Coordinates of C-alpha atoms in Angstrom, one line a residue:
M21 CA 38.0 9.2 -1.3
A22 CA 36.7 8.5 -4.6
A23 CA 38.9 5.4 -5.2
S24 CA 38.1 4.1 -1.9
A25 CA 33.7 4.7 -2.8
A26 CA 34.9 2.7 -6.2
A27 CA 36.2 -0.3 -4.4
V28 CA 33.4 -0.4 -2.2
E29 CA 31.1 -0.4 -5.0
E30 CA 32.8 -3.6 -6.6
S31 CA 33.2 -5.5 -4.0
A32 CA 29.6 -4.5 -2.2
P33 CA 27.0 -7.7 -2.4
V34 CA 24.2 -6.7 -5.0
R35 CA 21.0 -6.6 -2.7
R36 CA 18.2 -8.6 -4.9
Q37 CA 16.4 -10.2 -2.3
R38 CA 12.5 -9.3 -3.2
V39 CA 9.1 -10.7 -1.4
R40 CA 5.9 -11.5 -2.4
V41 CA 3.5 -8.8 -1.1
P42 CA -0.6 -9.3 -1.2
M43 CA -2.2 -6.3 -2.5
R44 CA -4.8 -5.6 0.3
L45 CA -1.9 -4.3 2.5
I46 CA -1.6 -1.8 -0.5
W47 CA -5.0 -0.6 -1.4
S48 CA -6.6 -1.3 2.3
P49 CA -6.5 2.1 3.9
C50 CA -6.7 -0.2 7.3
Y51 CA -3.3 -0.3 6.9
Q52 CA -1.0 2.6 7.7
D53 CA 1.8 3.1 5.4
V54 CA 4.1 1.9 8.4
A55 CA 2.4 -1.5 8.3
L56 CA 3.8 -2.4 4.7
S57 CA 7.5 -2.2 5.8
V58 CA 7.4 -3.9 8.4
Y59 CA 5.7 -6.5 6.7
V60 CA 8.5 -6.1 4.2
K61 CA 11.0 -6.8 6.2
V62 CA 9.3 -9.6 9.0
K63 CA 8.8 -11.8 5.8
A64 CA 12.2 -11.1 4.9
L65 CA 13.8 -12.6 8.2
G66 CA 11.2 -15.0 8.0
L67 CA 13.0 -16.6 4.8
R68 CA 16.1 -17.3 7.5
P69 CA 16.4 -21.1 8.7
E70 CA 15.4 -20.0 12.3
G71 CA 12.9 -17.7 11.2
C72 CA 11.9 -14.3 12.2
Q73 CA 13.2 -14.2 15.9
A74 CA 14.4 -10.0 15.5
R75 CA 12.9 -8.0 18.5
T76 CA 11.3 -5.2 17.9
E77 CA 14.1 -3.1 18.4
T78 CA 16.2 -4.5 15.4
I79 CA 13.4 -4.2 13.4
A80 CA 13.3 -0.5 13.9
S81 CA 17.1 -0.1 13.4
Y82 CA 17.0 -1.9 10.0
L83 CA 13.8 0.4 8.6
G84 CA 15.0 3.3 10.5
L85 CA 11.9 3.7 11.8
S86 CA 11.2 4.5 15.7
V87 CA 10.2 1.2 17.8
A88 CA 6.8 2.6 18.8
S89 CA 5.9 2.8 15.1
V90 CA 7.1 -0.6 14.3
E91 CA 5.1 -1.7 17.0
R92 CA 2.1 0.3 15.6
G93 CA 2.8 -1.5 12.4
M94 CA 2.6 -5.3 13.9
T95 CA -0.3 -4.3 16.1
Q96 CA -2.0 -3.5 12.5
L97 CA -1.3 -6.6 10.8
R98 CA -2.0 -9.0 13.9
R99 CA -5.3 -7.7 14.4
P100 CA -8.1 -9.1 11.8
G101 CA -9.0 -6.8 8.7
P102 CA -12.3 -5.7 7.7
D103 CA -12.3 -8.7 5.8
G104 CA -11.2 -11.2 8.5
V105 CA -8.0 -12.0 7.1
V106 CA -4.7 -11.5 9.9
E107 CA -1.0 -11.2 8.4
L108 CA 1.1 -11.5 10.6
F109 CA 1.0 -14.0 14.0
S110 CA 3.7 -13.4 16.8
D111 CA 4.4 -16.7 18.6
R112 CA 6.3 -15.7 22.6
R113 CA 8.3 -18.4 24.1
T114 CA 8.6 -19.1 27.7
L115 CA 10.7 -21.8 29.1
P116 CA 9.5 -23.9 31.8
G117 CA 11.7 -21.5 34.7
G118 CA 9.8 -18.6 33.5
K119 CA 12.9 -17.5 31.0
G120 CA 11.7 -15.4 27.9
T121 CA 13.2 -15.6 24.6
S122 CA 12.3 -13.5 22.0
A123 CA 8.7 -13.3 19.4
V124 CA 9.1 -15.8 16.1
R125 CA 6.6 -13.9 13.8
T126 CA 5.2 -15.7 11.2
V127 CA 3.2 -14.1 7.9
R128 CA 0.1 -16.1 7.1
A129 CA 0.3 -18.1 3.6
M130 CA -0.8 -16.3 0.3
T131 CA -3.4 -17.7 -1.7
R132 CA -3.0 -18.4 -5.2
T133 CA -5.9 -16.2 -6.8
E134 CA -4.9 -13.1 -5.0
A135 CA -3.4 -10.0 -6.2
F136 CA 0.0 -9.5 -5.1
V137 CA 3.3 -7.3 -5.9
W138 CA 7.3 -8.4 -5.7
L139 CA 8.7 -5.5 -4.0
P140 CA 13.1 -5.8 -3.0
V141 CA 13.1 -5.9 0.3
A142 CA 16.6 -2.9 0.6
A143 CA 13.4 -0.5 -0.6
S144 CA 11.5 -1.2 2.4
E145 CA 15.2 0.2 3.9
D146 CA 15.9 3.0 1.6
L147 CA 12.8 4.4 1.5
T148 CA 10.1 5.7 4.2
P149 CA 6.8 3.8 4.9
R150 CA 4.6 6.2 2.5
Q151 CA 7.6 6.1 -0.2
L152 CA 7.5 2.4 0.0
R153 CA 3.9 2.6 -0.7
A154 CA 3.9 4.9 -3.7
F155 CA 6.5 2.5 -5.2
A156 CA 4.6 -0.8 -4.6
L157 CA 1.6 1.1 -6.6
I158 CA 3.9 1.9 -9.6
A159 CA 5.3 -1.7 -9.5
F160 CA 2.1 -3.0 -9.5
A161 CA 0.8 -0.9 -12.4
Q162 CA 4.2 -1.7 -14.3
A163 CA 3.5 -4.9 -13.9
R164 CA -0.3 -5.3 -15.0
G165 CA 0.7 -3.1 -18.2
I166 CA -1.5 0.2 -16.3
A167 CA -0.7 3.4 -17.4
L168 CA -1.0 5.1 -14.0
T169 CA -1.8 8.8 -13.3
E170 CA -0.7 10.8 -10.5
A171 CA -4.3 11.0 -9.5
E172 CA -4.7 7.5 -9.8
L173 CA -1.7 7.7 -7.3
A174 CA -2.8 9.7 -5.0
A175 CA -5.9 8.4 -4.5
G176 CA -4.0 5.1 -3.2
L177 CA -2.0 7.2 -0.5
R178 CA -4.0 8.8 2.5
H179 CA -3.7 10.3 5.5
H180 CA -3.3 8.5 8.6
S181 CA -4.2 11.6 11.3
G182 CA -6.5 14.4 11.6
K183 CA -9.0 15.8 10.3
N184 CA -8.4 14.0 7.0
A185 CA -7.3 10.7 8.3
G186 CA -8.7 7.8 5.7
Q187 CA -8.5 10.2 2.8
P188 CA -6.7 10.6 -0.3
I189 CA -3.9 13.2 -0.7
S190 CA -4.0 15.9 -2.8
V191 CA -2.1 15.3 -6.2
T192 CA 1.0 17.7 -5.1
A193 CA 1.5 15.7 -2.2
A194 CA 1.8 12.7 -4.6
S195 CA 4.0 14.0 -6.9
A196 CA 6.1 15.1 -4.0
V197 CA 6.5 11.8 -3.0
V198 CA 7.2 10.3 -6.4
D199 CA 9.8 12.8 -6.7
E200 CA 11.5 11.8 -3.7
V201 CA 11.5 8.3 -4.4
E202 CA 12.8 9.5 -7.8
A203 CA 15.6 11.0 -6.1
A204 CA 16.5 7.7 -4.2
R205 CA 17.2 6.2 -7.2
W206 CA 14.0 3.4 -7.1
V207 CA 12.1 4.6 -9.8
T208 CA 12.6 6.6 -13.2
V209 CA 10.1 8.9 -14.1
Q210 CA 9.9 9.6 -18.0
R211 CA 8.3 13.0 -18.6
R212 CA 5.4 13.4 -20.6
A213 CA 6.4 9.8 -22.4
G214 CA 3.3 8.2 -22.4
A215 CA 0.1 7.9 -23.8
Q216 CA -1.9 11.1 -23.7
G217 CA 1.4 13.4 -22.4
R218 CA 1.4 10.8 -19.0
H219 CA 4.6 10.8 -17.4
R220 CA 6.0 6.7 -17.5
Y221 CA 7.1 5.4 -14.0
I222 CA 9.7 2.6 -14.4
A223 CA 10.5 0.7 -11.0
H224 CA 13.6 -1.0 -10.3
D225 CA 13.9 -4.3 -8.6
I226 CA 17.5 -4.1 -7.6
A227 CA 19.0 -1.8 -5.3
P228 CA 20.6 1.7 -6.7
E229 CA 24.3 0.7 -6.1
A230 CA 23.9 -2.2 -8.3
R231 CA 22.9 -0.5 -11.0
P232 CA 25.8 0.8 -13.5
E233 CA 24.7 4.3 -14.2
G234 CA 25.5 5.4 -10.5
G235 CA 27.6 5.5 -7.3
Y236 CA 25.2 5.6 -4.7
A237 CA 26.0 3.0 -2.3
A238 CA 30.0 4.0 -3.0
V239 CA 29.4 7.5 -1.7
A240 CA 27.3 6.4 1.3
V241 CA 29.8 3.8 2.4
A242 CA 32.7 6.1 2.1
A243 CA 31.2 8.6 4.2
V244 CA 30.3 6.0 6.7
A245 CA 34.2 4.9 6.5
S246 CA 35.6 8.5 6.9
G247 CA 32.9 8.9 10.2
S248 CA 30.9 11.7 8.6
Q249 CA 27.5 9.2 9.0
E250 CA 25.2 11.6 10.9
S251 CA 22.7 10.0 13.4
V252 CA 19.6 8.2 12.2
S253 CA 16.5 9.6 13.2
S254 CA 13.1 8.1 12.9
Q255 CA 10.9 9.7 9.8
V256 CA 8.5 12.8 10.2
G257 CA 5.3 12.2 11.4
E258 CA 6.0 8.6 12.6
G259 CA 5.9 10.0 16.8
S260 CA 8.3 8.3 19.4
G261 CA 5.5 7.5 21.9
S262 CA 5.5 3.7 23.1
P263 CA 1.7 2.7 22.8
V264 CA 0.4 0.9 25.9
G265 CA 0.1 -2.7 25.7
E266 CA 1.8 -3.0 22.4
G267 CA 5.3 -4.0 23.6
S268 CA 6.6 -7.0 23.6
L269 CA 7.4 -8.4 27.4
A270 CA 10.6 -10.8 26.0
N271 CA 13.7 -9.9 28.3
E272 CA 15.9 -12.5 26.5
E273 CA 16.8 -12.6 23.2
S274 CA 18.1 -15.2 20.5
S275 CA 21.7 -14.6 19.8
R276 CA 21.1 -15.0 16.2
T277 CA 18.7 -11.9 16.7
D278 CA 20.0 -9.9 19.3
S279 CA 20.6 -6.3 19.9
P280 CA 22.5 -4.1 16.7
D281 CA 24.6 -3.2 19.3
D282 CA 26.3 -7.3 20.1
E283 CA 28.9 -7.5 17.1
G284 CA 29.6 -11.1 19.2
A285 CA 26.2 -12.6 17.7
F286 CA 26.7 -14.5 15.0
F287 CA 24.3 -13.2 12.0
S288 CA 23.5 -15.2 9.4
S289 CA 23.0 -14.4 5.8
A290 CA 19.4 -12.9 5.8
V291 CA 17.0 -10.9 3.1
G292 CA 18.3 -7.5 2.3
E293 CA 20.9 -7.6 4.8
V294 CA 25.0 -6.8 4.4
P295 CA 27.5 -6.6 7.9
V296 CA 29.4 -2.9 7.6
V297 CA 32.1 -2.9 9.2
E298 CA 34.4 0.7 9.7
G299 CA 37.1 1.6 7.0
A300 CA 37.7 2.2 3.6
G301 CA 37.9 -1.3 2.6
A302 CA 35.3 -3.6 0.9
V303 CA 32.7 -5.5 3.2
E304 CA 34.8 -8.6 4.2
N305 CA 33.8 -12.4 4.6
P306 CA 32.2 -14.0 7.8
A307 CA 35.1 -15.6 8.0
D308 CA 36.6 -12.9 9.3
A309 CA 34.5 -12.4 12.7
A310 CA 37.5 -11.4 14.4
A311 CA 38.5 -8.2 12.3
R312 CA 34.7 -7.2 12.4
A313 CA 34.9 -7.6 16.5
E314 CA 37.7 -5.4 16.5
A315 CA 36.3 -2.7 14.2
G316 CA 33.2 -2.7 14.1
A317 CA 31.8 -1.9 18.0
G318 CA 28.3 -0.3 18.0
R319 CA 27.1 -0.5 14.4
A320 CA 23.6 -2.0 13.6
L321 CA 23.3 -4.3 10.4
R322 CA 21.7 -2.1 7.5
A323 CA 21.1 -2.9 3.8
G324 CA 23.1 -1.7 1.2
G325 CA 26.1 -0.8 3.6
N326 CA 24.0 1.4 5.3
S327 CA 25.2 1.4 9.2
Q328 CA 23.7 3.2 12.3
P329 CA 25.4 3.9 15.1
S330 CA 24.4 2.4 18.4
P331 CA 25.4 3.7 21.9
S332 CA 27.2 0.7 23.8
K333 CA 25.2 -0.1 26.5
P334 CA 26.4 0.5 30.4
E335 CA 27.2 -2.5 31.9
T336 CA 24.3 -1.7 34.6
E337 CA 22.0 -1.5 32.0
K338 CA 22.5 -4.8 30.4
R339 CA 20.7 -8.1 30.2
S340 CA 21.4 -10.3 33.6
S341 CA 23.3 -13.7 32.8
R342 CA 20.8 -17.1 33.2
G343 CA 22.2 -17.6 36.8
G344 CA 20.3 -14.3 38.4
G345 CA 17.6 -11.8 38.2
S346 CA 17.3 -8.8 36.0
A347 CA 19.1 -5.7 37.4
R348 CA 17.3 -3.2 38.7
S349 CA 16.4 0.1 36.3
S350 CA 17.5 3.4 36.9
Y351 CA 13.3 4.1 37.6
D352 CA 12.8 7.6 39.5
G353 CA 8.9 7.5 39.5
P354 CA 6.8 7.4 42.2
Q355 CA 7.4 4.3 44.5
L356 CA 5.1 0.9 44.1
A357 CA 2.3 0.8 46.5
M358 CA 0.5 -2.1 46.0
S359 CA -3.1 -2.0 47.9
P360 CA -3.7 -4.8 50.9
Q361 CA -6.6 -7.2 49.1
I362 CA -4.0 -7.6 46.0
Y363 CA -1.1 -8.0 48.0
A364 CA -3.1 -10.7 50.3
V365 CA -4.1 -12.7 47.0
L366 CA -0.6 -12.7 46.1
E367 CA 0.4 -14.1 49.4
P368 CA 1.0 -17.8 48.1
V369 CA 3.6 -16.4 46.1
H370 CA 5.0 -13.9 48.3
L371 CA 8.9 -15.7 48.2
L372 CA 8.7 -15.0 44.3
L373 CA 7.4 -11.6 45.0
E374 CA 10.4 -10.2 47.0
R375 CA 12.7 -11.4 44.5
V376 CA 11.3 -9.5 41.6
T377 CA 13.6 -6.4 41.7
S378 CA 12.0 -4.5 38.5
D379 CA 9.9 -2.0 39.7
F380 CA 7.7 -2.2 36.0
V381 CA 6.9 -6.2 36.3
A382 CA 6.1 -5.6 39.9
R383 CA 3.7 -2.9 38.8
Q384 CA 2.7 -4.8 35.9
I385 CA 1.8 -8.2 38.2
A386 CA -0.7 -6.0 40.3
R387 CA -2.5 -4.7 37.7
E388 CA -3.0 -8.5 36.3
V389 CA -4.4 -9.3 39.8
G390 CA -6.7 -6.0 39.6
R391 CA -7.9 -7.0 36.3
Q392 CA -9.3 -9.7 37.7
L393 CA -10.7 -9.2 40.1
R394 CA -12.3 -6.9 38.2
E395 CA -13.7 -8.9 36.0
G396 CA -15.2 -11.0 38.7
T397 CA -12.5 -13.5 39.6
D398 CA -12.8 -14.7 43.3
A399 CA -9.6 -13.9 45.7
E400 CA -10.1 -17.7 46.8
R401 CA -9.9 -18.8 43.5
L402 CA -6.9 -16.9 42.4
Q403 CA -5.2 -18.1 45.5
H404 CA -6.1 -21.4 44.7
R405 CA -4.3 -20.9 41.0
L406 CA -1.3 -19.5 42.6
T407 CA -0.5 -22.1 45.8
A408 CA -1.4 -25.2 42.8
R409 CA 0.6 -24.0 40.2
F410 CA 3.1 -22.8 42.6
A411 CA 3.6 -26.3 44.0
K412 CA 4.2 -28.4 41.1
V413 CA 7.6 -26.5 40.1
M414 CA 11.1 -26.0 41.7
L415 CA 12.1 -23.0 43.2
S416 CA 15.3 -23.6 41.5
E417 CA 13.8 -23.8 38.1
I418 CA 11.9 -20.3 38.6
R419 CA 15.2 -18.0 37.1
D420 CA 12.9 -15.4 36.2
P421 CA 9.9 -15.1 38.9
G422 CA 8.5 -11.9 37.3
R423 CA 7.5 -13.5 34.2
W424 CA 6.8 -16.9 35.9
L425 CA 4.3 -15.3 38.1
L426 CA 3.1 -13.1 34.7
G427 CA 3.5 -15.9 32.1
V428 CA 2.4 -18.9 34.1
A429 CA 1.1 -18.3 37.8
L430 CA -1.5 -16.1 36.8
P431 CA -3.3 -16.9 33.5
R432 CA -6.3 -18.4 33.5
W433 CA -5.8 -22.1 31.8
G434 CA -9.1 -23.7 30.5
C435 CA -11.6 -23.6 27.8
G436 CA -14.1 -20.0 26.7
F437 CA -16.3 -20.9 29.8
Q438 CA -15.2 -18.2 32.5
D439 CA -15.9 -21.2 35.3
C440 CA -13.2 -23.5 33.9
E441 CA -10.3 -23.5 36.0
A442 CA -7.8 -25.8 33.9
G443 CA -10.4 -28.6 32.8
V444 CA -12.4 -28.3 36.6
L445 CA -15.6 -26.6 36.7
W446 CA -14.6 -23.6 40.1
S447 CA -18.2 -24.0 41.2
T448 CA -18.8 -27.3 41.3
G449 CA -16.0 -29.2 41.1
K450 CA -16.7 -31.4 38.2
D451 CA -15.1 -32.2 35.1
C452 CA -15.2 -29.4 32.2
E453 CA -17.1 -31.2 29.5
V454 CA -16.1 -28.7 26.9
C455 CA -12.7 -29.2 27.8
A456 CA -12.9 -33.0 27.8
E457 CA -14.1 -32.6 24.3
I458 CA -11.3 -30.9 23.1
V459 CA -9.0 -33.6 24.6
Q460 CA -11.0 -36.2 22.6
D461 CA -10.5 -34.4 19.3
K462 CA -6.8 -34.0 19.4
A463 CA -6.4 -37.4 20.8
A464 CA -8.5 -38.5 17.8
A465 CA -6.6 -35.7 15.7
R466 CA -3.3 -37.1 16.6
R467 CA -4.7 -40.9 16.2
R468 CA -6.3 -40.0 12.3
A469 CA -2.7 -38.6 11.7
Q470 CA -0.8 -41.7 12.7
R471 CA -3.2 -43.5 10.8
I472 CA -2.5 -41.7 7.7
E473 CA 1.3 -41.9 8.3
Q474 CA 0.9 -45.5 8.5
G475 CA -0.9 -46.3 5.4
L476 CA -4.4 -46.9 6.9
C477 CA -8.0 -45.6 6.8
P478 CA -8.2 -42.7 9.1
E479 CA -11.8 -43.5 10.5
H480 CA -11.5 -47.4 10.8
G481 CA -7.4 -47.7 11.1
T482 CA -7.8 -51.2 8.4
R483 CA -6.0 -51.2 5.5
P484 CA -8.0 -49.8 2.7
G485 CA -8.8 -52.2 -0.8
P486 CA -7.5 -51.5 -4.1
G487 CA -10.2 -48.8 -4.6
G488 CA -8.6 -46.9 -1.9
R489 CA -11.3 -47.5 1.0
C490 CA -11.6 -50.2 3.6
V491 CA -14.6 -52.2 3.7
D492 CA -16.7 -50.4 6.8
C493 CA -16.4 -46.8 4.6
V494 CA -18.2 -48.8 2.1
L495 CA -20.5 -50.1 4.4
D496 CA -20.5 -47.0 6.6
D497 CA -21.6 -45.2 2.8
A498 CA -24.5 -47.8 2.1
I499 CA -25.9 -47.7 5.9
R500 CA -25.7 -43.4 5.5
N501 CA -27.2 -43.7 2.2
P502 CA -29.2 -46.8 1.4
A503 CA -30.0 -47.1 -2.2
P504 CA -33.8 -46.2 -3.3
A505 CA -36.5 -48.4 -3.0
L506 CA -37.8 -49.7 -6.9
V507 CA -41.4 -48.0 -7.4
P508 CA -43.9 -50.0 -10.1
A509 CA -44.6 -48.0 -12.7
Q510 CA -48.6 -47.3 -13.0
R511 CA -50.1 -49.3 -15.8
A512 CA -53.2 -47.6 -17.4
P513 CA -56.3 -49.5 -17.4
E514 CA -57.3 -52.1 -19.8
G515 CA -60.7 -51.4 -22.5
P516 CA -62.4 -48.9 -23.6
P517 CA -60.9 -45.5 -22.6
R518 CA -63.0 -43.2 -19.9
G519 CA -64.2 -40.4 -19.4
S520 CA -66.8 -37.7 -17.9
C521 CA -70.1 -36.8 -18.0
G522 CA -70.3 -33.0 -19.5
D523 CA -73.4 -32.8 -17.6
C524 CA -72.9 -34.0 -14.0
G525 CA -69.2 -34.8 -14.7
A526 CA -69.3 -38.6 -13.7
R527 CA -66.7 -41.0 -14.9
I528 CA -68.2 -43.0 -17.7
V529 CA -67.0 -45.3 -20.1
V530 CA -66.8 -43.2 -23.5
I531 CA -68.8 -46.0 -26.3
G532 CA -71.7 -45.3 -28.1
R533 CA -74.1 -42.1 -27.9
A534 CA -71.6 -41.0 -25.4
L535 CA -68.7 -40.7 -28.3
E536 CA -71.8 -38.2 -29.9
D537 CA -73.0 -36.2 -26.8
G538 CA -70.6 -37.1 -23.8
L539 CA -73.2 -37.7 -21.4
C540 CA -74.1 -40.5 -19.1
K541 CA -77.1 -42.3 -19.4
L542 CA -79.1 -40.6 -16.6
C543 CA -78.3 -37.0 -17.8
R544 CA -79.2 -37.9 -21.5
E545 CA -82.7 -39.6 -20.6
E546 CA -83.5 -36.2 -18.2
A547 CA -82.2 -34.0 -21.1
A548 CA -84.7 -36.2 -24.0
V549 CA -87.4 -35.6 -21.3
L550 CA -86.9 -31.9 -21.0
G551 CA -86.2 -31.4 -24.4
A552 CA -89.6 -32.7 -25.3
A553 CA -91.7 -30.2 -23.2
V554 CA -89.6 -27.6 -22.5
V555 CA -88.2 -25.2 -25.7
P556 CA -84.6 -25.5 -25.2
A557 CA -82.8 -23.0 -23.9
P558 CA -81.1 -20.2 -25.9
T559 CA -77.2 -21.1 -25.8
A560 CA -74.8 -18.2 -24.8
P561 CA -73.7 -16.0 -27.6
A562 CA -70.2 -16.1 -28.3
G563 CA -67.7 -13.5 -26.3
Q564 CA -70.7 -13.9 -23.1
D565 CA -68.8 -13.8 -20.1
T566 CA -71.5 -13.5 -17.5
C567 CA -74.7 -15.3 -16.5
S568 CA -77.7 -13.4 -18.0
G569 CA -79.5 -14.0 -15.0
R570 CA -79.9 -11.9 -12.0
D571 CA -80.0 -12.0 -8.2
G572 CA -82.7 -10.0 -7.2
D573 CA -82.3 -6.3 -8.8
V574 CA -78.4 -6.9 -9.5
P575 CA -77.2 -9.0 -12.6
C576 CA -75.5 -12.0 -12.0
G577 CA -71.5 -12.0 -12.3
R578 CA -71.0 -15.6 -12.4
K579 CA -69.5 -17.3 -15.8
P580 CA -72.2 -19.4 -17.6
L581 CA -72.2 -22.7 -17.9
P582 CA -71.1 -24.7 -21.2
S583 CA -73.4 -24.1 -24.1
R584 CA -75.9 -22.0 -21.6
T585 CA -76.4 -18.7 -20.7
V586 CA -77.1 -18.5 -17.2
C587 CA -74.6 -20.2 -14.6
G588 CA -75.2 -23.2 -12.6
V589 CA -77.2 -21.8 -9.8
H590 CA -79.8 -20.1 -11.8
R591 CA -79.8 -22.9 -14.0
V592 CA -80.5 -25.1 -11.2
Q593 CA -83.3 -22.4 -10.6
E594 CA -84.6 -22.9 -13.6
L595 CA -84.9 -26.5 -13.4
A596 CA -86.2 -26.4 -10.6
G597 CA -89.1 -24.1 -12.2
E598 CA -90.0 -26.3 -14.7
V599 CA -90.1 -29.7 -12.7
A600 CA -92.8 -27.5 -10.4

C-alpha cells in the first residue's frame, strides 16, 4: 500500500492552476459561500478552448456539492449585486429543430482597478464553500501584508440562514473553520508567532500533494485504488432540495462536458482536473483511451486524484438519440389535466403536443400558456403566433417537440412594448417603430464596423486625411461649433474726465470749479444763493448713523446725506420751508 501510494504521488501531476477572483464576491454579504466555489470552478472551466459547457450536475460532482447548492450559487451570480454588477452570464443554445445543448457560461471581465485575489482551483474542490471563503480572506491578507486576527476573519464569514442570517459568525466558529482548513493542509497556522502574540497564517497556492513534506494525495489515491473510498455526499448545510425555476432545461449536453459517468467522452486537460482511474498505477496519459474505458467505468473526474463514484444509468433512463424523442421517465405523480382553454389555445400545434412524451415538459407547456393568458395575452393572439411559427418550419426539422414549443413557438418576439408581436403591433397591424429603430441601429453598427475594418471614416465612409479625420468630419465640427464672433473692445471717450454731481447726481465734465466742489453749475449757483440767506446747516458729526429729523413723534431711522445731519426727505422739507 505504501509503495503504490508513493508511486502515485511521484507520477501525479501538480495542480497549479489559479484564477483571479474579485474581492466583492468575498466581502459582500449578499453572496453565499457556495457562490464563491461555483465562480472559481466555472471560471476555471471557461479557460478551456470550448469554454465552460459543463452541466450543473457535472460542476456539482467536481465541487462535491449538491445540484441544488450549485444552482443556488449560479442564480446569485447571474443576478445583479447591490452595485448592479452581474458576475455570471449563461447563454442557452437551441438548434433550429428545437434540440437543446448545454449552456455556455462565462464570467464578466474584471476591471483593472478593482481588488482581487488569486485562488487555486484545487482549493475549491478540496475545501467546503465556507472554508474556501476563509482561505480567500487569508490569501488576500497575506498578499497585502495584513496581520489578520480571528475576529477580523470572523467578520468576513456570515450566517446564511436562520434568525442570524447576514450576521458574522462567532470567533469560536471562525477558529474552528481555520482549524479545518489547516487540517486540509491549505493553510499553515503559526501560533502566537505574529506581532502582539497574534497567529500568523500562511496560505498555500498549490495543492497539498505537490508539497514535499506530506503524502496526502498518495494516501487518497491509494484508498481509491483499493476500493475503500466512500460515496461523496453534499456538504452539511447545503441542502438537497431543488428550488423552483433554477434548473436548466437542456436535455442534451456537449460530448466534451457530458455526465461524469460518460467515460467515452473526450475530456480536455482543463483547470484543476486530472483523470483518475482505478488501480495502483500512476495516472495514465490521454493516449491510453482504451485502458481508461476498461478500468474506469462510473468514475467522475476530480482534481488531485479524488474520484467520485457515479452509478451508471440504466438504458431506460439514458438520453435518447438524435433521431427520436425523449424516453418517458418513471413518473408516478398525478396525471396531467390540461384545462379546455389552454388546450384550445394549443390547437394549431396539437400534432406536436401529441408527440411530447414527458409529463414534465407537457406541464411546463401548459403553465407557460396559462402564465401568458393571465398576464393579458389574448388567446387569439397566442393561436396566431403558434400558427405562424409552425408554418415556417418543416415537421421533420423538429426533433424535440417539447423543447421547440417552449423555446421557439410560445415566447413572444419583439421589443419591450407589450403590444409588439415580432415587429408588428398586434392592435393596429402597423410596424413597430421601436423595432424598426433597433434594426436601423444594428445595421448602422454593422456598417460602422465594416468601415472601420476597411480603414474608412466610420461616420461618412470616406478616406481620412493625414490628420486622421476626413473632410466631412471637419465640416461637421465647424457647423456644430462655429468660431466665436470678434467683439470690438470698448474705447474710453476722448477729452477731459467725466464725473457725477455730488448733489443732484448729473453727469458733468470735471474741470474748473468742479474739481474743487464736485458740483454742477446749477447746484453751485443754488448753493451760493442759499448760503447767502441761510445759516449753513450743521454737518453730521463723526459717527452719526441716523437722521436727526423726526417723522411726527418718532425719530427718523434713515441714513443722513453726506455732509448733512438729515436724510434726503427731511432735506427736501428744509429746502421747501426756506423757499417759502
